[in-house]
Amino acid sequence: MFNLKKDEIKTTSEQLAHDGRVAVDHVAEQVKASAENAADKVAEKSEDLKGQANHLIGSLKNVIQDYTNASKIEDITDKAAALKTAVTDEFNNVYSAGRSKAEVAVKENPLATLAIVAGAGLLIGYLLGTKQSSK
């Protein structure tokens, strides 16, 4: 009778050990599947984030490039405007100085000025006339 219970206990304990191993194997497979699923989702999300980060970096590069180009264009425009102002001022100064000198020369030597202008007019007329007659 004692032996019977001993055999029963041994069989039951072996059955429980077997059932425990099956249950542990089953749980291990579920954990492994869940871990793989989670890893796949993390990889997918990280790829999405990587794509978004690359897009953001590209957008920032474009904005910086646009700003740099705009700054260069504004600098060039500002320099061109300053150069135009300087050239215009210098031309006006030279023109005024030349005009003043011409007025003084005409007032001091009216006959010589008239003779120079008349001579220049005759020379231009002669040159234009000879070109017209040769055609």
PDB file of C-alpha atoms in Angstrom:
ATOM      1  CA  MET A   1       0.000   0.000   0.000  1.00  0.00           C
ATOM      2  CA  PHE A   2       2.827   2.298   0.785  1.00  0.00           C
ATOM      3  CA  ASN A   3       4.451   1.306  -2.480  1.00  0.00           C
ATOM      4  CA  LEU A   4       1.315   2.112  -4.425  1.00  0.00           C
ATOM      5  CA  LYS A   5       1.195   5.616  -3.134  1.00  0.00           C
ATOM      6  CA  LYS A   6       4.896   5.978  -3.749  1.00  0.00           C
ATOM      7  CA  ASP A   7       4.437   4.969  -7.398  1.00  0.00           C
ATOM      8  CA  GLU A   8       1.436   7.248  -7.702  1.00  0.00           C
ATOM      9  CA  ILE A   9       3.345  10.167  -6.246  1.00  0.00           C
ATOM     10  CA  LYS A  10       6.260   9.478  -8.576  1.00  0.00           C
ATOM     11  CA  THR A  11       3.970   9.333 -11.615  1.00  0.00           C
ATOM     12  CA  THR A  12       2.107  12.442 -10.555  1.00  0.00           C
ATOM     13  CA  SER A  13       5.303  14.339  -9.883  1.00  0.00           C
ATOM     14  CA  GLU A  14       6.741  13.264 -13.248  1.00  0.00           C
ATOM     15  CA  GLN A  15       3.500  14.366 -14.941  1.00  0.00           C
ATOM     16  CA  LEU A  16       3.621  17.712 -13.104  1.00  0.00           C
ATOM     17  CA  ALA A  17       7.280  18.195 -14.074  1.00  0.00           C
ATOM     18  CA  HIS A  18       6.451  17.410 -17.692  1.00  0.00           C
ATOM     19  CA  ASP A  19       3.433  19.737 -17.671  1.00  0.00           C
ATOM     20  CA  GLY A  20       5.626  22.430 -16.042  1.00  0.00           C
ATOM     21  CA  ARG A  21       8.279  22.082 -18.745  1.00  0.00           C
ATOM     22  CA  VAL A  22       5.625  22.277 -21.484  1.00  0.00           C
ATOM     23  CA  ALA A  23       4.108  25.352 -19.827  1.00  0.00           C
ATOM     24  CA  VAL A  24       7.529  26.983 -19.430  1.00  0.00           C
ATOM     25  CA  ASP A  25       8.390  26.193 -23.067  1.00  0.00           C
ATOM     26  CA  HIS A  26       5.032  27.638 -24.171  1.00  0.00           C
ATOM     27  CA  VAL A  27       5.547  30.805 -22.115  1.00  0.00           C
ATOM     28  CA  ALA A  28       9.111  31.102 -23.418  1.00  0.00           C
ATOM     29  CA  GLU A  29       7.848  30.883 -27.011  1.00  0.00           C
ATOM     30  CA  GLN A  30       5.216  33.562 -26.324  1.00  0.00           C
ATOM     31  CA  VAL A  31       7.809  35.830 -24.690  1.00  0.00           C
ATOM     32  CA  LYS A  32      10.171  35.294 -27.629  1.00  0.00           C
ATOM     33  CA  ALA A  33       7.379  36.061 -30.146  1.00  0.00           C
ATOM     34  CA  SER A  34       6.377  39.164 -28.183  1.00  0.00           C
ATOM     35  CA  ALA A  35       9.996  40.312 -27.983  1.00  0.00           C
ATOM     36  CA  GLU A  36      10.458  39.818 -31.743  1.00  0.00           C
ATOM     37  CA  ASN A  37       7.209  41.677 -32.420  1.00  0.00           C
ATOM     38  CA  ALA A  38       8.297  44.523 -30.142  1.00  0.00           C
ATOM     39  CA  ALA A  39      11.729  44.609 -31.811  1.00  0.00           C
ATOM     40  CA  ASP A  40      10.093  44.787 -35.243  1.00  0.00           C
ATOM     41  CA  LYS A  41       7.863  47.658 -34.114  1.00  0.00           C
ATOM     42  CA  VAL A  42      10.816  49.504 -32.560  1.00  0.00           C
ATOM     43  CA  ALA A  43      12.831  49.041 -35.767  1.00  0.00           C
ATOM     44  CA  GLU A  44       9.889  50.267 -37.855  1.00  0.00           C
ATOM     45  CA  LYS A  45       9.376  53.303 -35.609  1.00  0.00           C
ATOM     46  CA  SER A  46      13.098  54.080 -35.608  1.00  0.00           C
ATOM     47  CA  GLU A  47      13.121  53.922 -39.428  1.00  0.00           C
ATOM     48  CA  ASP A  48      10.157  56.317 -39.492  1.00  0.00           C
ATOM     49  CA  LEU A  49      11.915  58.635 -37.057  1.00  0.00           C
ATOM     50  CA  LYS A  50      15.123  58.388 -39.058  1.00  0.00           C
ATOM     51  CA  GLY A  51      13.219  59.364 -42.213  1.00  0.00           C
ATOM     52  CA  GLN A  52      11.554  62.265 -40.438  1.00  0.00           C
ATOM     53  CA  ALA A  53      14.896  63.396 -38.992  1.00  0.00           C
ATOM     54  CA  ASN A  54      16.516  63.256 -42.441  1.00  0.00           C
ATOM     55  CA  HIS A  55      13.614  65.238 -43.889  1.00  0.00           C
ATOM     56  CA  LEU A  56      13.948  67.825 -41.122  1.00  0.00           C
ATOM     57  CA  ILE A  57      17.703  68.075 -41.661  1.00  0.00           C
ATOM     58  CA  GLY A  58      17.126  68.554 -45.395  1.00  0.00           C
ATOM     59  CA  SER A  59      14.554  71.258 -44.732  1.00  0.00           C
ATOM     60  CA  LEU A  60      16.925  73.033 -42.348  1.00  0.00           C
ATOM     61  CA  LYS A  61      19.716  72.858 -44.920  1.00  0.00           C
ATOM     62  CA  ASN A  62      17.411  74.400 -47.524  1.00  0.00           C
ATOM     63  CA  VAL A  63      16.369  77.176 -45.153  1.00  0.00           C
ATOM     64  CA  ILE A  64      19.995  77.906 -44.276  1.00  0.00           C
ATOM     65  CA  GLN A  65      20.954  77.862 -47.970  1.00  0.00           C
ATOM     66  CA  ASP A  66      18.079  80.186 -48.848  1.00  0.00           C
ATOM     67  CA  TYR A  67      19.038  82.523 -45.997  1.00  0.00           C
ATOM     68  CA  THR A  68      22.701  82.456 -47.056  1.00  0.00           C
ATOM     69  CA  ASN A  69      21.791  83.172 -50.684  1.00  0.00           C
ATOM     70  CA  ALA A  70      19.387  85.928 -49.650  1.00  0.00           C
ATOM     71  CA  SER A  71      22.050  87.457 -47.409  1.00  0.00           C
ATOM     72  CA  LYS A  72      24.581  87.380 -50.243  1.00  0.00           C
ATOM     73  CA  ILE A  73      22.068  88.922 -52.652  1.00  0.00           C
ATOM     74  CA  GLU A  74      21.169  91.609 -50.122  1.00  0.00           C
ATOM     75  CA  ASP A  75      24.876  92.314 -49.548  1.00  0.00           C
ATOM     76  CA  ILE A  76      25.502  92.524 -53.288  1.00  0.00           C
ATOM     77  CA  THR A  77      22.459  94.763 -53.762  1.00  0.00           C
ATOM     78  CA  ASP A  78      23.543  97.023 -50.910  1.00  0.00           C
ATOM     79  CA  LYS A  79      27.083  97.234 -52.297  1.00  0.00           C
ATOM     80  CA  ALA A  80      25.773  97.932 -55.800  1.00  0.00           C
ATOM     81  CA  ALA A  81      23.532 100.709 -54.475  1.00  0.00           C
ATOM     82  CA  ALA A  82      26.450 102.223 -52.550  1.00  0.00           C
ATOM     83  CA  LEU A  83      28.671 101.970 -55.630  1.00  0.00           C
ATOM     84  CA  LYS A  84      25.978 103.592 -57.790  1.00  0.00           C
ATOM     85  CA  THR A  85      25.666 106.445 -55.308  1.00  0.00           C
ATOM     86  CA  ALA A  86      29.443 106.915 -55.177  1.00  0.00           C
ATOM     87  CA  VAL A  87      29.784 106.853 -58.982  1.00  0.00           C
ATOM     88  CA  THR A  88      26.859 109.242 -59.421  1.00  0.00           C
ATOM     89  CA  ASP A  89      28.309 111.644 -56.862  1.00  0.00           C
ATOM     90  CA  GLU A  90      31.763 111.476 -58.470  1.00  0.00           C
ATOM     91  CA  PHE A  91      30.311 112.029 -61.945  1.00  0.00           C
ATOM     92  CA  ASN A  92      28.300 115.012 -60.715  1.00  0.00           C
ATOM     93  CA  ASN A  93      31.427 116.467 -59.061  1.00  0.00           C
ATOM     94  CA  VAL A  94      33.536 115.987 -62.216  1.00  0.00           C
ATOM     95  CA  TYR A  95      30.779 117.413 -64.415  1.00  0.00           C
ATOM     96  CA  SER A  96      30.356 120.444 -62.157  1.00  0.00           C
ATOM     97  CA  ALA A  97      34.099 121.037 -62.022  1.00  0.00           C
ATOM     98  CA  GLY A  98      34.438 120.681 -65.806  1.00  0.00           C
ATOM     99  CA  ARG A  99      31.508 122.982 -66.417  1.00  0.00           C
ATOM    100  CA  SER A 100      32.910 125.591 -64.045  1.00  0.00           C
ATOM    101  CA  LYS A 101      36.309 125.440 -65.761  1.00  0.00           C
ATOM    102  CA  ALA A 102      34.657 125.722 -69.179  1.00  0.00           C
ATOM    103  CA  GLU A 103      32.617 128.742 -68.065  1.00  0.00           C
ATOM    104  CA  VAL A 104      35.743 130.425 -66.702  1.00  0.00           C
ATOM    105  CA  ALA A 105      37.690 129.648 -69.908  1.00  0.00           C
ATOM    106  CA  VAL A 106      34.881 131.008 -72.106  1.00  0.00           C
ATOM    107  CA  LYS A 107      34.566 134.176 -70.002  1.00  0.00           C
ATOM    108  CA  GLU A 108      38.330 134.781 -69.971  1.00  0.00           C
ATOM    109  CA  ASN A 109      38.912 134.001 -73.697  1.00  0.00           C
ATOM    110  CA  PRO A 110      35.664 134.370 -75.632  1.00  0.00           C
ATOM    111  CA  LEU A 111      37.316 134.812 -79.050  1.00  0.00           C
ATOM    112  CA  ALA A 112      39.672 131.861 -78.645  1.00  0.00           C
ATOM    113  CA  THR A 113      36.780 129.683 -77.489  1.00  0.00           C
ATOM    114  CA  LEU A 114      34.692 130.762 -80.505  1.00  0.00           C
ATOM    115  CA  ALA A 115      37.596 129.984 -82.848  1.00  0.00           C
ATOM    116  CA  ILE A 116      38.110 126.506 -81.277  1.00  0.00           C
ATOM    117  CA  VAL A 117      34.398 125.669 -81.490  1.00  0.00           C
ATOM    118  CA  ALA A 118      34.179 126.908 -85.088  1.00  0.00           C
ATOM    119  CA  GLY A 119      37.306 124.931 -86.044  1.00  0.00           C
ATOM    120  CA  ALA A 120      35.931 121.781 -84.416  1.00  0.00           C
ATOM    121  CA  GLY A 121      32.625 122.255 -86.251  1.00  0.00           C
ATOM    122  CA  LEU A 122      34.376 122.710 -89.615  1.00  0.00           C
ATOM    123  CA  LEU A 123      36.529 119.635 -89.005  1.00  0.00           C
ATOM    124  CA  ILE A 124      33.513 117.468 -88.086  1.00  0.00           C
ATOM    125  CA  GLY A 125      31.569 118.784 -91.086  1.00  0.00           C
ATOM    126  CA  TYR A 126      34.490 118.063 -93.414  1.00  0.00           C
ATOM    127  CA  LEU A 127      34.913 114.523 -92.079  1.00  0.00           C
ATOM    128  CA  LEU A 128      31.201 113.754 -92.341  1.00  0.00           C
ATOM    129  CA  GLY A 129      31.032 115.337 -95.775  1.00  0.00           C
ATOM    130  CA  THR A 130      33.881 113.284 -97.173  1.00  0.00           C
ATOM    131  CA  LYS A 131      32.361 110.077 -95.897  1.00  0.00           C
ATOM    132  CA  GLN A 132      29.017 110.959 -97.473  1.00  0.00           C
ATOM    133  CA  SER A 133      30.595 111.852-100.848  1.00  0.00           C
ATOM    134  CA  SER A 134      32.572 108.590-100.959  1.00  0.00           C
ATOM    135  CA  LYS A 135      29.392 106.515-100.783  1.00  0.00           C
TER     136      LYS A 135
END
